mmCIF file of C-alpha atoms in Angstrom:
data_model
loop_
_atom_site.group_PDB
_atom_site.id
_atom_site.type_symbol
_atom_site.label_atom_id
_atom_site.label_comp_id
_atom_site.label_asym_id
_atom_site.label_seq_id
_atom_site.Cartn_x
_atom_site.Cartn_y
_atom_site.Cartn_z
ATOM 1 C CA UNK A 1 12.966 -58.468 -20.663
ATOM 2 C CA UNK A 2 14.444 -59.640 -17.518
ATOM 3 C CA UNK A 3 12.748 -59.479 -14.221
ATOM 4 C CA UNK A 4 15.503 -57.366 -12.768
ATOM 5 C CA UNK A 5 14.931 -54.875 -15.824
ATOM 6 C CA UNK A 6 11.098 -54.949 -15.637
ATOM 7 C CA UNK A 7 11.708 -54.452 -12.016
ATOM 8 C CA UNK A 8 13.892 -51.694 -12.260
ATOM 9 C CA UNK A 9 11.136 -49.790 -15.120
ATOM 10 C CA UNK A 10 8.910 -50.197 -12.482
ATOM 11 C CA UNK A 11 10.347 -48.664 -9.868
ATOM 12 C CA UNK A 12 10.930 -45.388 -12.161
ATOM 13 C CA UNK A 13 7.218 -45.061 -12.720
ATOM 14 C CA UNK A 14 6.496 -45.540 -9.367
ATOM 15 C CA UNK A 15 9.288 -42.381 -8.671
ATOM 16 C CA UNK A 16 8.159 -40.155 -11.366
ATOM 17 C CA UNK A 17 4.124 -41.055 -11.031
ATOM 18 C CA UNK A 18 3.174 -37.339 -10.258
ATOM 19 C CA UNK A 19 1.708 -36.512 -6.309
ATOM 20 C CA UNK A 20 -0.659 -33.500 -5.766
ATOM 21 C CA UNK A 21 0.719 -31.459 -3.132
ATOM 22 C CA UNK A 22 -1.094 -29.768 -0.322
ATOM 23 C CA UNK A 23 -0.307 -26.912 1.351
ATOM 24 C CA UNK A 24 1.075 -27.711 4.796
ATOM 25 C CA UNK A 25 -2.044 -27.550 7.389
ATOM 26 C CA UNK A 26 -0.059 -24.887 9.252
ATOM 27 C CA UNK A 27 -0.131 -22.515 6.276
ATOM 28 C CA UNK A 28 -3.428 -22.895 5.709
ATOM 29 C CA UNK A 29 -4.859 -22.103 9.114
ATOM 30 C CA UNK A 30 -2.061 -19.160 9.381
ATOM 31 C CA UNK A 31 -3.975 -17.663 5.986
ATOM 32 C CA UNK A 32 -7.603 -18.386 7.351
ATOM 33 C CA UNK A 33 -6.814 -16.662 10.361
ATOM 34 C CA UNK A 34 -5.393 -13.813 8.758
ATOM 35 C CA UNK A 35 -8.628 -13.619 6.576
ATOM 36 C CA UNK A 36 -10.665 -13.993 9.934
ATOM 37 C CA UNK A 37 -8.723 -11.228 11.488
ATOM 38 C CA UNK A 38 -8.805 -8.795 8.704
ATOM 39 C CA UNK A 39 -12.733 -8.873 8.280
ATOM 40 C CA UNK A 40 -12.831 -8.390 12.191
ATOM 41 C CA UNK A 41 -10.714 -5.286 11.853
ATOM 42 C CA UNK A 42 -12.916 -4.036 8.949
ATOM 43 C CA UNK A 43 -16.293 -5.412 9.659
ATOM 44 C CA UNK A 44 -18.177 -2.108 10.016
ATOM 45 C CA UNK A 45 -17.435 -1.505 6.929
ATOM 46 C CA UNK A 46 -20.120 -4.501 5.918
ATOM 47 C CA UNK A 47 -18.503 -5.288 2.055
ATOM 48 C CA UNK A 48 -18.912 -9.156 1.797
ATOM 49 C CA UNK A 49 -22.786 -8.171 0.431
ATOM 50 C CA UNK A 50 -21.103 -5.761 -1.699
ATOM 51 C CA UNK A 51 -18.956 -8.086 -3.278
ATOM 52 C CA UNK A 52 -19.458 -8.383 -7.319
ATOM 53 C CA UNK A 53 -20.449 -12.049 -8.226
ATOM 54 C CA UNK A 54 -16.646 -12.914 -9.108
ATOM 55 C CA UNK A 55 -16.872 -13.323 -5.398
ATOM 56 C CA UNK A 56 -15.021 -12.271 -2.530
ATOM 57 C CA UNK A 57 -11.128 -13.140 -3.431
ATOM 58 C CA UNK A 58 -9.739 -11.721 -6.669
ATOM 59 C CA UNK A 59 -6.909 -13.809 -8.551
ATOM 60 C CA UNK A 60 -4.649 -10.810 -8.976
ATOM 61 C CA UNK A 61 -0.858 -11.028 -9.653
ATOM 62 C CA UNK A 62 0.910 -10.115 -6.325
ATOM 63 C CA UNK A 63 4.131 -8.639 -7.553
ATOM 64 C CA UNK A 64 3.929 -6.459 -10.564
ATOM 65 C CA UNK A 65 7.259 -4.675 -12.790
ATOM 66 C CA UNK A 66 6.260 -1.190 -12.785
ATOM 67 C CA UNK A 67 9.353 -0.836 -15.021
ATOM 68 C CA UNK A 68 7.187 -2.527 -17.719
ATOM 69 C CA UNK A 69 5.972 -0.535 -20.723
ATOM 70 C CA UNK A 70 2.701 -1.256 -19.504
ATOM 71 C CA UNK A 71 3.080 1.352 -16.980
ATOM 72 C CA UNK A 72 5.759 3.858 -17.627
ATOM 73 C CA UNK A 73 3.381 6.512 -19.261
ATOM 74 C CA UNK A 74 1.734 9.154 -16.433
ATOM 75 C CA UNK A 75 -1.559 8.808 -15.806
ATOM 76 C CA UNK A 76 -4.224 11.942 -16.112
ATOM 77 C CA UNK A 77 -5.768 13.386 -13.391
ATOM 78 C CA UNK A 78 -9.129 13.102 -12.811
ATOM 79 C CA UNK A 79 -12.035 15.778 -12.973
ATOM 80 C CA UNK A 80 -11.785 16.130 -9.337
ATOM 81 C CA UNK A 81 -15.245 17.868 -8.982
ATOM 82 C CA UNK A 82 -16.763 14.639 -10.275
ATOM 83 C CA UNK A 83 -15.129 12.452 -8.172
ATOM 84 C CA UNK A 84 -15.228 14.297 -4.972
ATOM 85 C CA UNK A 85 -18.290 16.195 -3.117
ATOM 86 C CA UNK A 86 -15.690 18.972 -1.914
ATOM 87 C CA UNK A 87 -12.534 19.488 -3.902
ATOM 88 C CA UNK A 88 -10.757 21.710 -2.000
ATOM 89 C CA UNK A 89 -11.051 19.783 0.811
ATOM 90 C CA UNK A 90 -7.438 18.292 2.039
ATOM 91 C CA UNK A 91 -5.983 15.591 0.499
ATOM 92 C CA UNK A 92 -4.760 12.347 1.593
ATOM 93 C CA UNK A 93 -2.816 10.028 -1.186
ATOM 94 C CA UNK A 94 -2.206 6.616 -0.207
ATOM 95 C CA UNK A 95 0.469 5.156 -2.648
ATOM 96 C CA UNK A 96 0.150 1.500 -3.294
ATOM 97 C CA UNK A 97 -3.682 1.163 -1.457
ATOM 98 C CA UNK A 98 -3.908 -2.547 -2.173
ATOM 99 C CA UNK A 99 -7.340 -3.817 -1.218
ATOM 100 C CA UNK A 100 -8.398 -0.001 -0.370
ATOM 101 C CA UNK A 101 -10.140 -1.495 2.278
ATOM 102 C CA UNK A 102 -7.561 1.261 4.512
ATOM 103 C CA UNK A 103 -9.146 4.043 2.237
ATOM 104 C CA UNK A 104 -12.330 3.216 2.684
ATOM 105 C CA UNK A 105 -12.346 2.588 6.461
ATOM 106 C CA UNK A 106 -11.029 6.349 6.889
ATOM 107 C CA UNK A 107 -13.100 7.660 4.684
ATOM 108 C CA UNK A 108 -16.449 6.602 6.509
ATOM 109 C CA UNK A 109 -14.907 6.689 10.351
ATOM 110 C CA UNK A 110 -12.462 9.617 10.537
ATOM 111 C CA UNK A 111 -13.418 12.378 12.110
ATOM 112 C CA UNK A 112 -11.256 14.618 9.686
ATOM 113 C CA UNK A 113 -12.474 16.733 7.372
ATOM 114 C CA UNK A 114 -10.783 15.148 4.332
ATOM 115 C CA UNK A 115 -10.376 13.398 0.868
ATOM 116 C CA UNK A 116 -8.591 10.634 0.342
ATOM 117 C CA UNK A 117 -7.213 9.015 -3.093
ATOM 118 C CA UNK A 118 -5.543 5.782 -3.369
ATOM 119 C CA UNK A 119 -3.407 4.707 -6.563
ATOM 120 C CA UNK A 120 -2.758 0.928 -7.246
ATOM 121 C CA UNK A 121 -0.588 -0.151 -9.863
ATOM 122 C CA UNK A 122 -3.037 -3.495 -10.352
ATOM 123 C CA UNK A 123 -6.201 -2.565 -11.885
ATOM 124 C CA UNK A 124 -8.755 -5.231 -10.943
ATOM 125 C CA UNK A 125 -7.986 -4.387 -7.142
ATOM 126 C CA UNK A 126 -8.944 -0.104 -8.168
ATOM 127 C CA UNK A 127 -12.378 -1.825 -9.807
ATOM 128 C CA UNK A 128 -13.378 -3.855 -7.202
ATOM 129 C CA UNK A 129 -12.157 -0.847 -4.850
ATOM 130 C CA UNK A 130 -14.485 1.825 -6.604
ATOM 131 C CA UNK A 131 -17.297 -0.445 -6.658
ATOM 132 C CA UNK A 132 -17.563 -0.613 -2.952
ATOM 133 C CA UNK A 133 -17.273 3.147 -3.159
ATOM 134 C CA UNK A 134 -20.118 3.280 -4.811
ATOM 135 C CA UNK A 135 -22.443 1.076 -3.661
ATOM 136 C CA UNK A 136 -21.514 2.520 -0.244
ATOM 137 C CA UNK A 137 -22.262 6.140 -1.840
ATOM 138 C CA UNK A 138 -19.097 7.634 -0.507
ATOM 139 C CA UNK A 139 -18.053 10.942 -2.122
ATOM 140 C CA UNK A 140 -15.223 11.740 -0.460
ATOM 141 C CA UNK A 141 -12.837 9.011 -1.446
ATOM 142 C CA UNK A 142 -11.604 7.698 -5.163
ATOM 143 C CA UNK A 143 -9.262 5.273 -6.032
ATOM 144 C CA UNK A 144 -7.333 5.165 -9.492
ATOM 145 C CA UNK A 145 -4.998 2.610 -11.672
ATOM 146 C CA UNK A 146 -1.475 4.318 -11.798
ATOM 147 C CA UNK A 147 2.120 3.599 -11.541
ATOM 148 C CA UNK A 148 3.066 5.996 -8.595
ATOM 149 C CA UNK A 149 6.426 6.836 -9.399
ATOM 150 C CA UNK A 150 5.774 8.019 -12.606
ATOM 151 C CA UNK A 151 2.297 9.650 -11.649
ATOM 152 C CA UNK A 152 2.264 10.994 -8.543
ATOM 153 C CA UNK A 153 3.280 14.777 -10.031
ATOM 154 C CA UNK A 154 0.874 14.821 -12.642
ATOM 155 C CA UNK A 155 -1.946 14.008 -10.478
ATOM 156 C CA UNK A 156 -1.476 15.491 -7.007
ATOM 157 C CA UNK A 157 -0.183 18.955 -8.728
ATOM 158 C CA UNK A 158 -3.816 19.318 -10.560
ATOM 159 C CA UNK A 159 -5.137 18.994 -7.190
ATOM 160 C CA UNK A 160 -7.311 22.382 -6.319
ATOM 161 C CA UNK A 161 -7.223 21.916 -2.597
ATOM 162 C CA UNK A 162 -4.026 21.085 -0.094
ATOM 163 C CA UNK A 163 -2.307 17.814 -0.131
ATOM 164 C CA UNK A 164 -2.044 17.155 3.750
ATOM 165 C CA UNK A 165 -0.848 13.206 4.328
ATOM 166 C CA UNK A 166 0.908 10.647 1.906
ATOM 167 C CA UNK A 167 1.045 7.179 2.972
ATOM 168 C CA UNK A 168 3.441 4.724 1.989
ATOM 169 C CA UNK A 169 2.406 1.637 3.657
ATOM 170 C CA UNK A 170 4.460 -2.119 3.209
ATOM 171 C CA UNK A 171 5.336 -1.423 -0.282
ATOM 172 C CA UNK A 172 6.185 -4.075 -2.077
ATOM 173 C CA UNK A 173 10.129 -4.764 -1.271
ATOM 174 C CA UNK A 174 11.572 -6.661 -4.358
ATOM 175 C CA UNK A 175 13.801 -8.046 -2.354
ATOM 176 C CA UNK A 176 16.815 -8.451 -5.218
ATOM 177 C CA UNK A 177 19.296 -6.049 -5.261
ATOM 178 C CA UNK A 178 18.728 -5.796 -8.717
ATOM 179 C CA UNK A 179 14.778 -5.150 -8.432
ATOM 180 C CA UNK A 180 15.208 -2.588 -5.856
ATOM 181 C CA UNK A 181 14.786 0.394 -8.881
ATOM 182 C CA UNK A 182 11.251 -0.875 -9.243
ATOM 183 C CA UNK A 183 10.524 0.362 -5.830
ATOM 184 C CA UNK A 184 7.847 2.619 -5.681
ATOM 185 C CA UNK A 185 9.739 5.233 -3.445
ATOM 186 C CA UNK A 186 12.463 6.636 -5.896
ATOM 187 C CA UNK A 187 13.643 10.144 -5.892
ATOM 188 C CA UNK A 188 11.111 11.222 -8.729
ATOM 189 C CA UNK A 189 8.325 10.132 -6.133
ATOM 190 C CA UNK A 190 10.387 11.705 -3.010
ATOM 191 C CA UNK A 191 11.125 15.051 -4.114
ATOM 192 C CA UNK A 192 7.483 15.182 -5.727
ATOM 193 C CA UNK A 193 5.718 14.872 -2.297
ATOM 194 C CA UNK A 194 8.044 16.814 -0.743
ATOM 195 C CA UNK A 195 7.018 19.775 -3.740
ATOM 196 C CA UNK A 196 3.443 18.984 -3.141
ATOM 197 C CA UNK A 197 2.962 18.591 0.546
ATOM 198 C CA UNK A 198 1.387 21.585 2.435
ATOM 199 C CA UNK A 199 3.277 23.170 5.496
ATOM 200 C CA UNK A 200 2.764 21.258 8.276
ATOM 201 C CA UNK A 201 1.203 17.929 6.130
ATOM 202 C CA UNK A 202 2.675 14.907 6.949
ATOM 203 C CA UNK A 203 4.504 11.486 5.275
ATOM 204 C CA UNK A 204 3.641 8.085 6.647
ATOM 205 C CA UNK A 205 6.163 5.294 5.231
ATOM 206 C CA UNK A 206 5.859 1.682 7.285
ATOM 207 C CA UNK A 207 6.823 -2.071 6.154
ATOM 208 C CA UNK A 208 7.452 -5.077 7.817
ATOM 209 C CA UNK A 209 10.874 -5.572 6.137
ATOM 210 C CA UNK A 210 13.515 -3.587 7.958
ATOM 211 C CA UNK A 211 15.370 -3.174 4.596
ATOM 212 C CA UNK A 212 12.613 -1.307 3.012
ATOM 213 C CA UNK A 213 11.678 0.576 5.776
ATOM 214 C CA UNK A 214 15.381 1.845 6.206
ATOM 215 C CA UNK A 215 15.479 2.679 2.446
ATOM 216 C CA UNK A 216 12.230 5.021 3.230
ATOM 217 C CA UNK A 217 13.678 6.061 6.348
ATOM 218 C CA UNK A 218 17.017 7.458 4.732
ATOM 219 C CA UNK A 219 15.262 9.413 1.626
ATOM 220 C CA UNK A 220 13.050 11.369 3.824
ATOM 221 C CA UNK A 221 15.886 11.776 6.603
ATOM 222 C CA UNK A 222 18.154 13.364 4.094
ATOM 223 C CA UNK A 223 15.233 16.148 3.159
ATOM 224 C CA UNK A 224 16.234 16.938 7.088
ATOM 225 C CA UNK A 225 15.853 20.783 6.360
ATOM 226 C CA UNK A 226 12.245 20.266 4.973
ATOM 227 C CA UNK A 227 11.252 17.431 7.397
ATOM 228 C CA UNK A 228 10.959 17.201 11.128
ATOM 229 C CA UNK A 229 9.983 13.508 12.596
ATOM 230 C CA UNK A 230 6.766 13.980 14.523
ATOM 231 C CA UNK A 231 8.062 12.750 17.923
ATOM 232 C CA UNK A 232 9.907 15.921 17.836
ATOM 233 C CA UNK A 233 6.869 17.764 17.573
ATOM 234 C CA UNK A 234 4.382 15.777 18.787
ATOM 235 C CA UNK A 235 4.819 14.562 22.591
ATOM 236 C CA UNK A 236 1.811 11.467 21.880
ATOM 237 C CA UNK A 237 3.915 10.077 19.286
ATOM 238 C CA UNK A 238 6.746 8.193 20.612
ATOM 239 C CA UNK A 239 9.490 5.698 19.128
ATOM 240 C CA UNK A 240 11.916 3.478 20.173
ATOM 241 C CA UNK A 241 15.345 3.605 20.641
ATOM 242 C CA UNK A 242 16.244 3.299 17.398
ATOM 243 C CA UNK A 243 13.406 6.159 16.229
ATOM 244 C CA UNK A 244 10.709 3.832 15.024
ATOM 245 C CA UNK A 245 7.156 5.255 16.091
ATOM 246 C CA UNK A 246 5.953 2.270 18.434
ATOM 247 C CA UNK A 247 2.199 3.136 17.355
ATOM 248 C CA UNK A 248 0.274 3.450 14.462
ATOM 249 C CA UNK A 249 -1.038 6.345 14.086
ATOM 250 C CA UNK A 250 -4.011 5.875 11.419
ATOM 251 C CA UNK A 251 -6.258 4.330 13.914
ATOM 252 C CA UNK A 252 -6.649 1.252 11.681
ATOM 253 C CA UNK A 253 -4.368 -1.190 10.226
ATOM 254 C CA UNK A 254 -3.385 -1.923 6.495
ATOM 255 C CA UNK A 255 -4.107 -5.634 5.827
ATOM 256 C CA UNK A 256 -0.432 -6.585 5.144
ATOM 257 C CA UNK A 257 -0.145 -5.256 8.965
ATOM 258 C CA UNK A 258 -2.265 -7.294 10.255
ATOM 259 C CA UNK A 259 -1.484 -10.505 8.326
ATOM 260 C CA UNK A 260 2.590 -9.283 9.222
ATOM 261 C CA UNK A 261 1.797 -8.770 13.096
ATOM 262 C CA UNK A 262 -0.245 -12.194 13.264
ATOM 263 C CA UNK A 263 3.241 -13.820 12.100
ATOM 264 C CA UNK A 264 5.060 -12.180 14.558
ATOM 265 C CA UNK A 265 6.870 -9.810 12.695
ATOM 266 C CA UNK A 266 7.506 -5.979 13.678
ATOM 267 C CA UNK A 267 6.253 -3.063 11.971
ATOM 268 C CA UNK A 268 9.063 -0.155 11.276
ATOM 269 C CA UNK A 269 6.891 3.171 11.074
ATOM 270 C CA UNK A 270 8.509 6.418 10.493
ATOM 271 C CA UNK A 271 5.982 9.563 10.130
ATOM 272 C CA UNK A 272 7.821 13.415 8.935
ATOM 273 C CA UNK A 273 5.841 16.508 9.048
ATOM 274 C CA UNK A 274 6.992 19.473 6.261
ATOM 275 C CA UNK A 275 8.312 22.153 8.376
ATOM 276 C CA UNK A 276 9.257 24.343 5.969
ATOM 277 C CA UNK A 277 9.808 24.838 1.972
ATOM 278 C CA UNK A 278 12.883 23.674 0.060
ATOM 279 C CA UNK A 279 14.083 26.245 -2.291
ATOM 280 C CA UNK A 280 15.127 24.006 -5.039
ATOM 281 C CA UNK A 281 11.851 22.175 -5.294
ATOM 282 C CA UNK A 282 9.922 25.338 -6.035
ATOM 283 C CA UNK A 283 11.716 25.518 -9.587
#
């Protein structure tokens, strides 16, 4: 072999001798500060000594098809008077809870007389969830593995007390057009918690992608004979010019707000309150 030819083999082993790549150092202290900030915002709660001995971060899938046939089948309701001290008391349903760290926060600090139920479409994020419910010995909040869309119905209408606040908070936005039907807000889910809602209960929808937040916006706007958006009823809630609420209203943040906010991005809130019934929807 010539020396220009072993020259030139070496030169391609060099090129395709693989590297091990690092996450930029900016990335990395952007994600430890978001970690640092989110325990802040939650640290009465006190969960790292609750945390099962898989430790403290779960390897979880972030995006999940709900369209799969893993998840198209309803999910049954719960016993309710096993899963809740009160049952009759209001309910809350937050769609999508994540973490449930949200959940759990209200449940121990509000100062309203509720329940609250959170349904998460990925189920080793509802285990770890429950367990801190339990070790915490909270009875007023419960947290099950269901696809939403399909769900929602079946389990809020077996409810025995009112359903007084759904929260829709920085669903996940599949971004392709072509994704956008595995959304969790479709009209199934829409015109189910408009059915369901008590008079005067309220919707919460928020996300840090204007998109999604617009596609919210317009399926609860177009209810407009059902809904009323709180600033028009509510004097302490006020939006912008373009009729985003400029507060949240929970009192706490979701952890996708907080890690959205620390990267400088805005959060688009809208919150409705059911003013009266629609006739169709009681059919």
């Amino acid at each position: 072999m010539s020396w220009t030819s072993t020259a030139s083999l070496c030169c391609r082993l060099v090129r395709t001798t693989p590297v091990r790549r690092h996450a930029p150092r900016q990335t990395l202290c952007s994600a430890a500060r978001s970690t640092d900030a989110v325990d802040r915002e939650y640290a009465d709660l006190n969960l790292r000594p609750l945390y099962p001995n898989r430790g403290h971060h779960l390897r979880i899938r972030q995006h999940v098809n709900p369209l799969s046939a893993l998840f198209v089948e309803p999910t049954e309701p719960p016993e309710w008077k096993e899963v809740f001290e009160d049952p009759l008391l209001p309910l809350m349903v937050d769609i999508g809870c994540g973490s449930g760290r949200f959940l759990v926060w209200l449940a121990k600090n509000s100062s309203e007389r509720r329940n609250y139920l959170g349904l998460e479409i990925r189920q080793k994020l509802v285990e770890r969830t429950q367990f801190w419910v339990t070790k915490l010995g909270l009875r007023n909040v419960y947290f099950m593995f269901a696809n939403a869309t399909v769900s929602f119905e079946q389990i809020v209408s077996s409810y025995p007390g009112p359903l007084s606040l759904v929260s829709i908070l920085c669903p996940d936005p599949h971004f392709k057009k072509k994704h956008h039907k595995r959304r969790v807000l479709q009209t199934q889910l829409v015109d189910s918690i408009t059915k369901n809602l008590c008079l005067g209960g309220r919707v919460l929808v928020q996300s840090d992608v204007l998109d999604v937040a617009a596609d919210m916006r317009e399926r609860f706007d177009g209810y407009s004979d059902v809904f009323e958006h709180v600033d028009c009823i509510d004097e302490d809630l006020r939006c912008d010019t373009e009729g985003w609420l400029l507060d949240n209203p929970m009192g706490i943040r979701t952890e996708r707000e907080i890690h959205a906010e620390l990267e400088g991005a805005t959060i688009y809130r809208r919150m409705y309150q059911k003013t009266s019934c629609f006739s169709r929807l009681l059919h």
